[in-house]
PDB file of C-alpha atoms in Angstrom:
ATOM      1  CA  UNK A  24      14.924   0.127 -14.444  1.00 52.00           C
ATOM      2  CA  UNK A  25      14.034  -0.376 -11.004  1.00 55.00           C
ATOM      3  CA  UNK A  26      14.823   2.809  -8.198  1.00 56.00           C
ATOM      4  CA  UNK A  27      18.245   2.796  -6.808  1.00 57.00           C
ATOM      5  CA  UNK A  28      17.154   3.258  -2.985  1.00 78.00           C
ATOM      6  CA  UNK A  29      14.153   1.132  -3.039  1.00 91.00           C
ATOM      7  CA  UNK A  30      15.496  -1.953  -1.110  1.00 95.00           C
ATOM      8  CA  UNK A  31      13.929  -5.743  -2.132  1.00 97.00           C
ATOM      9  CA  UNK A  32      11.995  -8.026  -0.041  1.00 98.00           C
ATOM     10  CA  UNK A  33      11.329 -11.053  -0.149  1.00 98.00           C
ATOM     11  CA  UNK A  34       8.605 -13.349   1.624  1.00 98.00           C
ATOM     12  CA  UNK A  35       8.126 -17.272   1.409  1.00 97.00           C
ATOM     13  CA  UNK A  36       6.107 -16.540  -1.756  1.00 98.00           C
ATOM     14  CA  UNK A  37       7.062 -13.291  -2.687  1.00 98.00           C
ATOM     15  CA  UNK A  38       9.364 -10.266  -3.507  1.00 98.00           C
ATOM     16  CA  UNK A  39       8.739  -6.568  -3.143  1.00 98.00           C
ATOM     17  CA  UNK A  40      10.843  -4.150  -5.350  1.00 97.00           C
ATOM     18  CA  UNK A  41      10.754  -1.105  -6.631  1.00 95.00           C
ATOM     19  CA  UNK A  42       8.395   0.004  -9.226  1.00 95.00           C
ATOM     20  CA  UNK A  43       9.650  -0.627 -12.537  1.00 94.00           C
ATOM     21  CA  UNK A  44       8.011   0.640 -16.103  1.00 94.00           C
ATOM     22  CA  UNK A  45       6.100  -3.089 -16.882  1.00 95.00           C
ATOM     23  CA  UNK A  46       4.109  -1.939 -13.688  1.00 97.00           C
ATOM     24  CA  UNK A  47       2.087   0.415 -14.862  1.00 97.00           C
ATOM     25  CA  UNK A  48       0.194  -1.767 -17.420  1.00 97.00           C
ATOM     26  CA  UNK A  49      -0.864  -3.694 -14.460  1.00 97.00           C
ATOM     27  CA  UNK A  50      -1.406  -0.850 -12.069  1.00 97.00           C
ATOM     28  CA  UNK A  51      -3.431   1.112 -15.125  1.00 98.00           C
ATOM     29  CA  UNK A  52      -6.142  -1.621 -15.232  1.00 97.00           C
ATOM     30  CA  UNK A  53      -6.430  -1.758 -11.216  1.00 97.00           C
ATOM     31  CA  UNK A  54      -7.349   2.116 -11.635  1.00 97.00           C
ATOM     32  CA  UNK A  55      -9.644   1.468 -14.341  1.00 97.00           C
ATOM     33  CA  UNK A  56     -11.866  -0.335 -12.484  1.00 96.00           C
ATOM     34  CA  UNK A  57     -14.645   1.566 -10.721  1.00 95.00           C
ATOM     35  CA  UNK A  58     -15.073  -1.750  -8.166  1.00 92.00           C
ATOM     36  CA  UNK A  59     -12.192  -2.494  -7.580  1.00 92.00           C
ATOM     37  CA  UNK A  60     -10.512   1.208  -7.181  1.00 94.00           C
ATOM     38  CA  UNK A  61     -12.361   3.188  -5.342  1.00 91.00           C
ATOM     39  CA  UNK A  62     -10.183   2.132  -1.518  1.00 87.00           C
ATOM     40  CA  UNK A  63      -7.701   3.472  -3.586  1.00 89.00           C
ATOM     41  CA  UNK A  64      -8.488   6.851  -5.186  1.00 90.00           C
ATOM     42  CA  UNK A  65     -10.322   5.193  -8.633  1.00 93.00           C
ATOM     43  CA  UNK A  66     -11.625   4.742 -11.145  1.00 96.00           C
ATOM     44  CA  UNK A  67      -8.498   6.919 -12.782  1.00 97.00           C
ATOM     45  CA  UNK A  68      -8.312   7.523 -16.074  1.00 97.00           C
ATOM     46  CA  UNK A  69      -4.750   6.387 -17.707  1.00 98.00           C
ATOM     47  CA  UNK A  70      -3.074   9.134 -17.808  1.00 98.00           C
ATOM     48  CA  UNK A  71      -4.180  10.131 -14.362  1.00 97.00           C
ATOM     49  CA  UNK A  72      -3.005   6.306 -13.084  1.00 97.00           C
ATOM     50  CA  UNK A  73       0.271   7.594 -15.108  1.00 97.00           C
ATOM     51  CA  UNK A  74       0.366  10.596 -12.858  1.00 96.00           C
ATOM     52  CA  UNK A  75      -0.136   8.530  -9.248  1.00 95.00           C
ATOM     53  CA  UNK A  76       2.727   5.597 -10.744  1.00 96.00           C
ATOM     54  CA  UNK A  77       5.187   8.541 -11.199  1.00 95.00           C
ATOM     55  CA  UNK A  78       3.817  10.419  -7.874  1.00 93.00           C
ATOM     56  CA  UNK A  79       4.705   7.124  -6.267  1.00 95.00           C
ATOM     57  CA  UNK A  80       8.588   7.174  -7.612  1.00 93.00           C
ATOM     58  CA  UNK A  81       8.658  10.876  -6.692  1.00 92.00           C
ATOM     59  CA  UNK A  82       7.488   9.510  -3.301  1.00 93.00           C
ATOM     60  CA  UNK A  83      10.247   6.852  -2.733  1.00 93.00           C
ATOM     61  CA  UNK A  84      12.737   9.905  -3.781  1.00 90.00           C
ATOM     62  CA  UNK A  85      11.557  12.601  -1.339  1.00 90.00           C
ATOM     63  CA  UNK A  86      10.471  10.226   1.387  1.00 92.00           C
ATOM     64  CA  UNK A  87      12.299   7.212   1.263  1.00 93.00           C
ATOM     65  CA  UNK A  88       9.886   4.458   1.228  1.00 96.00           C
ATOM     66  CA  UNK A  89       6.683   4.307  -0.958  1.00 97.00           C
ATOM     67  CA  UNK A  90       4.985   1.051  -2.814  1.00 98.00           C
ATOM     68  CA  UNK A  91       7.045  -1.689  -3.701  1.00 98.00           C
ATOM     69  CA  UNK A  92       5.480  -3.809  -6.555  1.00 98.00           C
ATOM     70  CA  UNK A  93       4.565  -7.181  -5.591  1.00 98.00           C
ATOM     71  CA  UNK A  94       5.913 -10.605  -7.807  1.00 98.00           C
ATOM     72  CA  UNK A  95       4.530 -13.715  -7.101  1.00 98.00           C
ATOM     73  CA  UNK A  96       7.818 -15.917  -7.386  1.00 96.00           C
ATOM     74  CA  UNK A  97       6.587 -16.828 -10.981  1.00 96.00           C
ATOM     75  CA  UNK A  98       7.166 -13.145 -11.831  1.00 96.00           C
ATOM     76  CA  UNK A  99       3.856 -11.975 -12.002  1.00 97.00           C
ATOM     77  CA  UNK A 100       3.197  -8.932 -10.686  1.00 98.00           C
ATOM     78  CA  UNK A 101       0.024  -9.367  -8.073  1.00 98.00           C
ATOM     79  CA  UNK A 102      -0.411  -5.393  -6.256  1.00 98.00           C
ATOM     80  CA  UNK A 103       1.359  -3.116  -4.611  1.00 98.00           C
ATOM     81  CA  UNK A 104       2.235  -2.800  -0.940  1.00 98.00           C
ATOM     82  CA  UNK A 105       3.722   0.077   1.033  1.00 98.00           C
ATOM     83  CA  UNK A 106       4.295   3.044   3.225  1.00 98.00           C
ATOM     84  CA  UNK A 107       2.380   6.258   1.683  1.00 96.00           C
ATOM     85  CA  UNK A 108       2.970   9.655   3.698  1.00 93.00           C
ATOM     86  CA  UNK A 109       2.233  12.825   1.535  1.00 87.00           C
ATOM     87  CA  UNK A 110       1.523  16.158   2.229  1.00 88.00           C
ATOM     88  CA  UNK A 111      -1.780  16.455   4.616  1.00 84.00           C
ATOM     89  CA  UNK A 112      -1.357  12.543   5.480  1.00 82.00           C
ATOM     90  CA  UNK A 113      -1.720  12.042   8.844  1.00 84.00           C
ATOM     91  CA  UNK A 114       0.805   9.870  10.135  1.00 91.00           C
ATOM     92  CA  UNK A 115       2.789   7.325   7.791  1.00 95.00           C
ATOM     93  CA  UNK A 116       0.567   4.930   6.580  1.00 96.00           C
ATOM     94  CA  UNK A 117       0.652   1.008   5.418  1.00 98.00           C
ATOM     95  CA  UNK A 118      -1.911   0.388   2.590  1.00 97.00           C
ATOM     96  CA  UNK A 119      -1.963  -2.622   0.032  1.00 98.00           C
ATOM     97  CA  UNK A 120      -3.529  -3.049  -3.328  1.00 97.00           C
ATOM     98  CA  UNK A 121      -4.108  -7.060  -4.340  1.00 97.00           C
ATOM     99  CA  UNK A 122      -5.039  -6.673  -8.015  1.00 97.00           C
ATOM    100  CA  UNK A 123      -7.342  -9.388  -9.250  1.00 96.00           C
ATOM    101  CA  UNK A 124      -5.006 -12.117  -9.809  1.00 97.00           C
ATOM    102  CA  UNK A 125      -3.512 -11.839  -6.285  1.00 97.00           C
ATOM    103  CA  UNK A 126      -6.559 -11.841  -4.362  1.00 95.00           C
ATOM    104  CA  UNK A 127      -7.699 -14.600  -2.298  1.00 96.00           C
ATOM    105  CA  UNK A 128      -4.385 -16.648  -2.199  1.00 97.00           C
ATOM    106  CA  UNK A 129      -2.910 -14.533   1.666  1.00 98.00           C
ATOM    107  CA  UNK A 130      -0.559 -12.434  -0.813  1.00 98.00           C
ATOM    108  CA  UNK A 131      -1.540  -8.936   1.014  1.00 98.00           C
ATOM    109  CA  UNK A 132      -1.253  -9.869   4.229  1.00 98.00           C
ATOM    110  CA  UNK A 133       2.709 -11.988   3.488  1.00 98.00           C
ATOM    111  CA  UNK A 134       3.701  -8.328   1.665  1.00 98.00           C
ATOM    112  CA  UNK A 135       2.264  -5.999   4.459  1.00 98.00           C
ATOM    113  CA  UNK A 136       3.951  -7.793   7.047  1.00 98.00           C
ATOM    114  CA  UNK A 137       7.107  -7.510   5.414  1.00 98.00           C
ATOM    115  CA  UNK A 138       6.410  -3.819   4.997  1.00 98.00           C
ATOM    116  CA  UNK A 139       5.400  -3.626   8.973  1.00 98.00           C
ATOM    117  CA  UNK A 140       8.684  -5.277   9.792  1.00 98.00           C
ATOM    118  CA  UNK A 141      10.785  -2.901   7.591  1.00 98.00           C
ATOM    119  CA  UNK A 142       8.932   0.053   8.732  1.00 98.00           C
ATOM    120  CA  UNK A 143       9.486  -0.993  11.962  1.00 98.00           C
ATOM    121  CA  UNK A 144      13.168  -2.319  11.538  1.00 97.00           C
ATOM    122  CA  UNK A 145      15.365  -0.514   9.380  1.00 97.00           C
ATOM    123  CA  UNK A 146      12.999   2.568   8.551  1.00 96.00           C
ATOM    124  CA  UNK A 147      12.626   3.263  12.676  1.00 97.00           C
ATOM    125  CA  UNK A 148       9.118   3.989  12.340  1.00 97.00           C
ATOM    126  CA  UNK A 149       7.426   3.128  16.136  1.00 95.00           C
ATOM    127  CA  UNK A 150       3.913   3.504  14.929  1.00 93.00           C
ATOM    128  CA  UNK A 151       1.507   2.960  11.781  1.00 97.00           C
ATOM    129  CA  UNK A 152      -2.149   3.462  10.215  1.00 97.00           C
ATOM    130  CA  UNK A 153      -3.983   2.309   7.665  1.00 97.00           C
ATOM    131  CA  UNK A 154      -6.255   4.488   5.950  1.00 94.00           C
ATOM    132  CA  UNK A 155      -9.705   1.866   4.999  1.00 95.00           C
ATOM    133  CA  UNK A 156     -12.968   3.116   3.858  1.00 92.00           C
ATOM    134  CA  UNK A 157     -15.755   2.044   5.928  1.00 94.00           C
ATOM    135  CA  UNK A 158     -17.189  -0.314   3.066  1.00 93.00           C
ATOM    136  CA  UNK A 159     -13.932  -1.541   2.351  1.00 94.00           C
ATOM    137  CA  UNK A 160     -14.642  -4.891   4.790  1.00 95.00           C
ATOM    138  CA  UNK A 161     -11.958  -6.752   2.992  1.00 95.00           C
ATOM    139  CA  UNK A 162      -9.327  -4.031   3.791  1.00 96.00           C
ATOM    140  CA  UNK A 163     -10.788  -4.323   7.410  1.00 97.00           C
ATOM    141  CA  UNK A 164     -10.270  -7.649   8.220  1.00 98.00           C
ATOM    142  CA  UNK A 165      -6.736  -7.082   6.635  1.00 98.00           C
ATOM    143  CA  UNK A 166      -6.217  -5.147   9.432  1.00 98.00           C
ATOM    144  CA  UNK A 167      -7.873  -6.632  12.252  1.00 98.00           C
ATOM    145  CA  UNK A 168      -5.920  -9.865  10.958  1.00 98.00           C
ATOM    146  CA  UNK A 169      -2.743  -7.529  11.997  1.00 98.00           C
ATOM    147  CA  UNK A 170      -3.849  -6.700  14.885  1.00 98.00           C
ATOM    148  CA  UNK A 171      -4.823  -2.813  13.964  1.00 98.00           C
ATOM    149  CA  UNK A 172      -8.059  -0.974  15.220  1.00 98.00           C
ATOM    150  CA  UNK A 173     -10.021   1.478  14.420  1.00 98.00           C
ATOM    151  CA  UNK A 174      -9.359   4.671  16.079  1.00 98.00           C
ATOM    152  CA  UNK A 175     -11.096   7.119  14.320  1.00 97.00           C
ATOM    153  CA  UNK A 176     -12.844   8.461  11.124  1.00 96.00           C
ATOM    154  CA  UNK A 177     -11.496  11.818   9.756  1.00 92.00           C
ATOM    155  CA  UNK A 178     -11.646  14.138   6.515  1.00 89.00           C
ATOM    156  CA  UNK A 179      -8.576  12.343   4.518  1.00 85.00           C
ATOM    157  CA  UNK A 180      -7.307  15.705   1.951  1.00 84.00           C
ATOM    158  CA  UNK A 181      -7.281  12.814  -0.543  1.00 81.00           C
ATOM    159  CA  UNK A 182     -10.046  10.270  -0.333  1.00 81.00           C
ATOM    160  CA  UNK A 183     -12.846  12.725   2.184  1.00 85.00           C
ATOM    161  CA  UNK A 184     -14.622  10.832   4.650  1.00 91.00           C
ATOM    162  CA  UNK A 185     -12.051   8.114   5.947  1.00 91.00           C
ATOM    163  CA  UNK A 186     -11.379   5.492   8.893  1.00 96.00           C
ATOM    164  CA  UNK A 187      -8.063   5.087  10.078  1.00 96.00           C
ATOM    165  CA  UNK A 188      -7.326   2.178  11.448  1.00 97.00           C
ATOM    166  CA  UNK A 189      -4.456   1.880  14.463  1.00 98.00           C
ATOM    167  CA  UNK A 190      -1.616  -0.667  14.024  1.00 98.00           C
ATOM    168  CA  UNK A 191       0.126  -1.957  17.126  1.00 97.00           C
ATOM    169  CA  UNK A 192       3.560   0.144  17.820  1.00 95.00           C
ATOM    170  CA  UNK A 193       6.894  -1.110  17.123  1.00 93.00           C
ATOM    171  CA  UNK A 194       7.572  -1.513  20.787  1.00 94.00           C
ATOM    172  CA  UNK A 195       4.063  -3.593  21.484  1.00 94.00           C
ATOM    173  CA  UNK A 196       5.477  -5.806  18.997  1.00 92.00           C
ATOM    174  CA  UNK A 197       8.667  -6.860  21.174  1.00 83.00           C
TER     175      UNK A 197
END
């Protein structure tokens, strides 16, 4: 069952839906690991992943946009992309999660674009951020590669000690 109002997009090599219940197997071993989850709230225990995959659905419901879940056109599901904005959030944000058998092939930056663009087209957002930790280098040059900045660090309620990182506006983009 996928959410009613979470639109699909698709990429050259991808397509970004809505999460769906298969996704949390995937998204529950991301979590688990304490190197690979840390940019992203982990380690989690799985019933505390549980908690974030329905927090996420709650998000799309409330908000509008959230994470889609990312298929490689072979079906299998790679990370998760999207717009995250809860309470004590900045600004709406665009953050990606590549699990391990999506990294290294361009899949983050092909989904986060297509995020951008929707955030920017249909959603009418003019501006985005990108919350990175400063060791998170890979995160970094995800940015960087999308032409965001650093503007600032800050005390994220979430994560504590955070960068955020400046995308260019919807209207520098024209």
């Amino acid at each position: 069952m996928m959410l009613p109002s979470c639109p699909v997009l698709t990429t050259e090599r991808l397509t970004l839906r809505g999460p769906a219940p298969q996704d949390f197997e995937p998204l529950a071993k991301f979590y688990a690991d304490p190197m690979r989850s840390p940019g992203f709230g982990g380690p989690l225990k799985r019933d505390t992943a549980w908690r974030w995959f329905a927090l996420n659905i709650g998000h799309w419901c409330l908000h509008g946009y959230g994470f889609w879940t990312v298929e490689a056109k072979n079906g299998e599901v790679v990370g998760i992309v999207g717009l995250w904005n809860p309470e004590g959030w900045p600004e709406p944000e665009i953050g990606w999660v590549m699990f391990e058998n999506g990294e290294g092939k361009g899949y983050a930056y092909e989904a986060a674009m297509a995020v951008r663009d929707y955030a920017y087209g249909p959603l009418g957002m003019t501006t985005l951020t990108s919350n990175i930790l400063a060791t998170n280098t890979k995160s970094q040059a995800l940015a960087k590669k999308m032409g965001a900045w650093f503007e600032r660090t800050y005390e994220n309620v979430n994560m504590g000690t955070d960068d955020l990182w400046r995308h260019p506006s919807a209207e520098s983009l024209q």
